[in-house]
Amino acid sequence: MYQLKPLPYAYNALEPYIDEATMKLHHDKHHQAYVDKLNAAVEKHPELFKKEVLVLLKELDKIPEDIRTAVRNHGGGTWNHDFFWSVMKTGTKPHGEVLDAIEKKFGSFDKFKEAFTNAAVGQFGSGWAWLVVDKGALEIVATANQDSPVSSGKTPLVCIDVWEHSYYLKYQNRRAEYIAAFFNVINWDAVEKNYKDAAKN
Ligand code: MN
């Protein structure tokens, strides 16, 4: 059985940008539901419990067909949220090798911010926007539902959840305002580490 991992900080750690009530609901109810539904699917092929969720997502084509869609949706929901929590923190600034790579790829940090924001605002319906490394190069991608870039061989550095459940309590329909606030809680230490780890692969 897979277990919901605890949030790596207090529910109010991202205030005022992401509020405590949203974090509590998002982690304890939404994230938990993905874990529960992933478990319900994998119970039909319990030998798969030996694999980490990340591995299931990377090898979706090897998952038995009767549970493949469930693993894609709920495995994605399980892993994407763990990753999302890990790339948020208040009080860090873009720095290091990843900042150099961002400036080189996008021309400036502001241009990166604009492109990432456009991807997040423009994702129709529910989904995510990501900064990933793909074959050694930085790339911004958006995914629908709980699809994860790891399933297409990409390595995420940072992401934002743009499902309404991630912002509606505080920002209602103002997704762009939530995305602007998110830039105050990106954990740039984690992004730098993710970038360095990606370079090793
Ligand atoms: Mn979510």
XYZ file of C-alpha atoms and ligand atoms in Angstrom:
202
model
C 0.000 0.000 0.000
C 1.131 3.498 -0.733
C 0.901 6.037 2.081
C 0.185 9.741 1.962
C 3.417 11.442 2.970
C 3.042 14.234 5.500
C 3.313 17.754 4.208
C 7.000 18.703 4.648
C 6.055 21.888 6.564
C 3.191 23.381 8.531
C -0.119 24.032 6.765
C 0.393 27.768 7.274
C 4.032 27.817 6.099
C 3.186 29.392 2.742
C 0.974 32.164 4.114
C -0.053 34.682 2.958
C 0.504 33.493 -0.611
C -1.123 30.100 -0.206
C -3.442 29.945 2.763
C -3.635 27.361 5.514
C -7.202 26.274 4.732
C -6.293 25.556 1.107
C -3.197 23.593 2.088
C -5.125 21.509 4.607
C -7.861 20.632 2.155
C -5.429 20.130 -0.710
C -3.114 17.779 1.165
C -5.445 15.989 3.584
C -8.412 15.517 1.242
C -7.394 15.852 -2.413
C -3.908 14.356 -2.183
C -5.166 11.619 0.156
C -7.899 10.730 -2.340
C -5.339 10.180 -5.105
C -3.335 7.864 -2.844
C -6.473 5.929 -1.849
C -7.621 5.508 -5.447
C -4.125 4.500 -6.571
C -4.130 1.813 -3.850
C -7.549 0.587 -4.947
C -6.291 0.180 -8.520
C -2.930 -1.417 -7.676
C -4.645 -3.921 -5.350
C -5.778 -5.662 -8.535
C -2.090 -6.299 -9.356
C -0.477 -6.218 -5.891
C 2.990 -7.183 -7.164
C 3.210 -3.599 -8.437
C 3.275 -2.284 -4.853
C 6.986 -3.148 -4.878
C 7.548 -0.276 -7.294
C 7.699 3.355 -6.287
C 4.946 5.543 -7.682
C 7.511 7.433 -9.770
C 8.521 4.158 -11.432
C 4.888 3.308 -12.226
C 4.549 6.660 -13.982
C 7.799 6.283 -15.895
C 6.720 2.830 -17.094
C 3.037 3.461 -17.773
C 3.183 1.360 -20.931
C 4.141 -1.668 -18.793
C 1.163 -1.247 -16.439
C -1.619 -3.801 -17.028
C -4.207 -2.248 -19.276
C -7.120 -2.684 -16.850
C -5.513 -0.267 -14.367
C -3.329 1.869 -16.634
C -5.687 4.849 -16.767
C -6.232 4.720 -13.000
C -2.468 4.623 -12.385
C -1.948 7.490 -14.823
C -4.580 9.611 -13.043
C -4.131 8.642 -9.394
C -0.440 7.743 -9.525
C 0.040 11.091 -11.235
C -2.060 12.769 -8.555
C 0.011 11.071 -5.848
C 3.475 11.848 -7.216
C 2.751 15.285 -8.714
C 1.524 16.600 -5.355
C 4.524 15.192 -3.450
C 6.743 16.970 -5.933
C 4.694 20.174 -5.775
C 4.961 20.356 -1.966
C 8.724 19.843 -2.222
C 9.276 22.828 -4.504
C 7.541 25.370 -2.273
C 8.985 27.380 0.595
C 9.053 31.061 1.459
C 12.153 33.204 1.453
C 14.430 31.750 -1.240
C 15.625 33.521 -4.385
C 16.586 32.135 -7.800
C 20.310 31.396 -7.778
C 23.047 29.103 -8.925
C 23.359 26.952 -12.002
C 19.636 26.778 -12.612
C 19.358 30.566 -12.717
C 22.206 30.680 -15.245
C 20.456 28.039 -17.350
C 17.110 29.902 -17.135
C 18.708 33.171 -18.241
C 20.508 31.445 -21.068
C 17.393 29.635 -22.289
C 14.761 32.365 -21.878
C 16.882 35.525 -22.182
C 16.134 36.749 -18.651
C 14.441 35.610 -15.475
C 11.480 37.900 -16.223
C 11.009 36.315 -19.623
C 11.028 32.886 -18.009
C 8.446 34.082 -15.501
C 6.266 35.366 -18.307
C 6.504 32.130 -20.297
C 5.819 29.949 -17.232
C 2.886 32.166 -16.255
C 1.462 31.956 -19.778
C 1.671 28.169 -19.709
C -0.069 28.054 -16.322
C -2.774 30.577 -17.217
C -3.291 28.975 -20.612
C -3.725 25.390 -19.431
C -7.377 24.835 -20.309
C -9.277 23.272 -17.430
C -7.413 21.264 -14.820
C -3.719 20.533 -15.025
C -0.220 21.688 -14.277
C 2.588 23.857 -15.646
C 6.168 22.661 -15.307
C 9.758 23.666 -15.859
C 11.512 20.484 -16.925
C 14.793 19.253 -18.294
C 14.279 17.359 -21.530
C 17.357 15.803 -23.144
C 19.577 18.268 -21.325
C 17.576 21.383 -22.236
C 15.173 23.452 -20.137
C 11.587 23.471 -21.340
C 8.235 24.747 -20.085
C 5.364 22.327 -20.506
C 1.742 22.153 -19.421
C -0.058 18.883 -18.731
C -3.760 18.110 -18.468
C -5.428 16.461 -15.489
C -2.798 14.541 -13.473
C -0.521 13.719 -16.389
C 3.114 13.969 -15.384
C 6.090 14.911 -17.563
C 7.996 11.986 -16.018
C 5.809 9.700 -18.163
C 7.391 11.261 -21.270
C 10.934 10.957 -19.946
C 11.268 14.546 -18.752
C 12.738 15.592 -15.411
C 10.687 18.213 -13.523
C 12.461 21.065 -11.748
C 9.398 22.963 -10.499
C 5.652 22.916 -11.112
C 2.415 24.643 -10.250
C -0.920 22.934 -9.744
C -3.620 24.884 -11.581
C -6.576 22.708 -10.629
C -9.199 24.994 -9.108
C -8.888 23.100 -5.794
C -5.402 24.581 -5.420
C -6.542 28.210 -5.415
C -10.314 28.623 -5.398
C -10.792 29.180 -1.635
C -8.510 32.207 -1.600
C -8.390 33.426 -5.193
C -11.753 32.186 -6.523
C -11.570 32.446 -10.338
C -8.409 34.603 -10.328
C -5.915 31.975 -11.477
C -3.402 34.587 -12.681
C -3.281 36.159 -9.204
C -2.584 32.755 -7.643
C 0.207 32.128 -10.167
C 1.770 35.519 -9.392
C 1.628 34.671 -5.678
C 3.212 31.267 -6.350
C 6.409 32.987 -7.477
C 6.867 34.095 -3.838
C 6.872 30.517 -2.591
C 9.074 28.710 -5.097
C 11.766 26.812 -3.208
C 14.763 27.803 -5.317
C 17.092 25.662 -3.208
C 15.047 22.614 -4.254
C 14.916 23.757 -7.884
C 18.704 24.142 -7.942
C 19.112 20.670 -6.435
C 16.650 19.189 -8.953
C 18.603 20.824 -11.776
C 21.928 19.438 -10.571
C 20.400 15.965 -10.112
C 18.935 16.127 -13.633
C 22.381 16.877 -15.041
C 23.683 13.631 -13.509
C 21.149 11.506 -15.393
Mn -3.997 19.464 -6.578
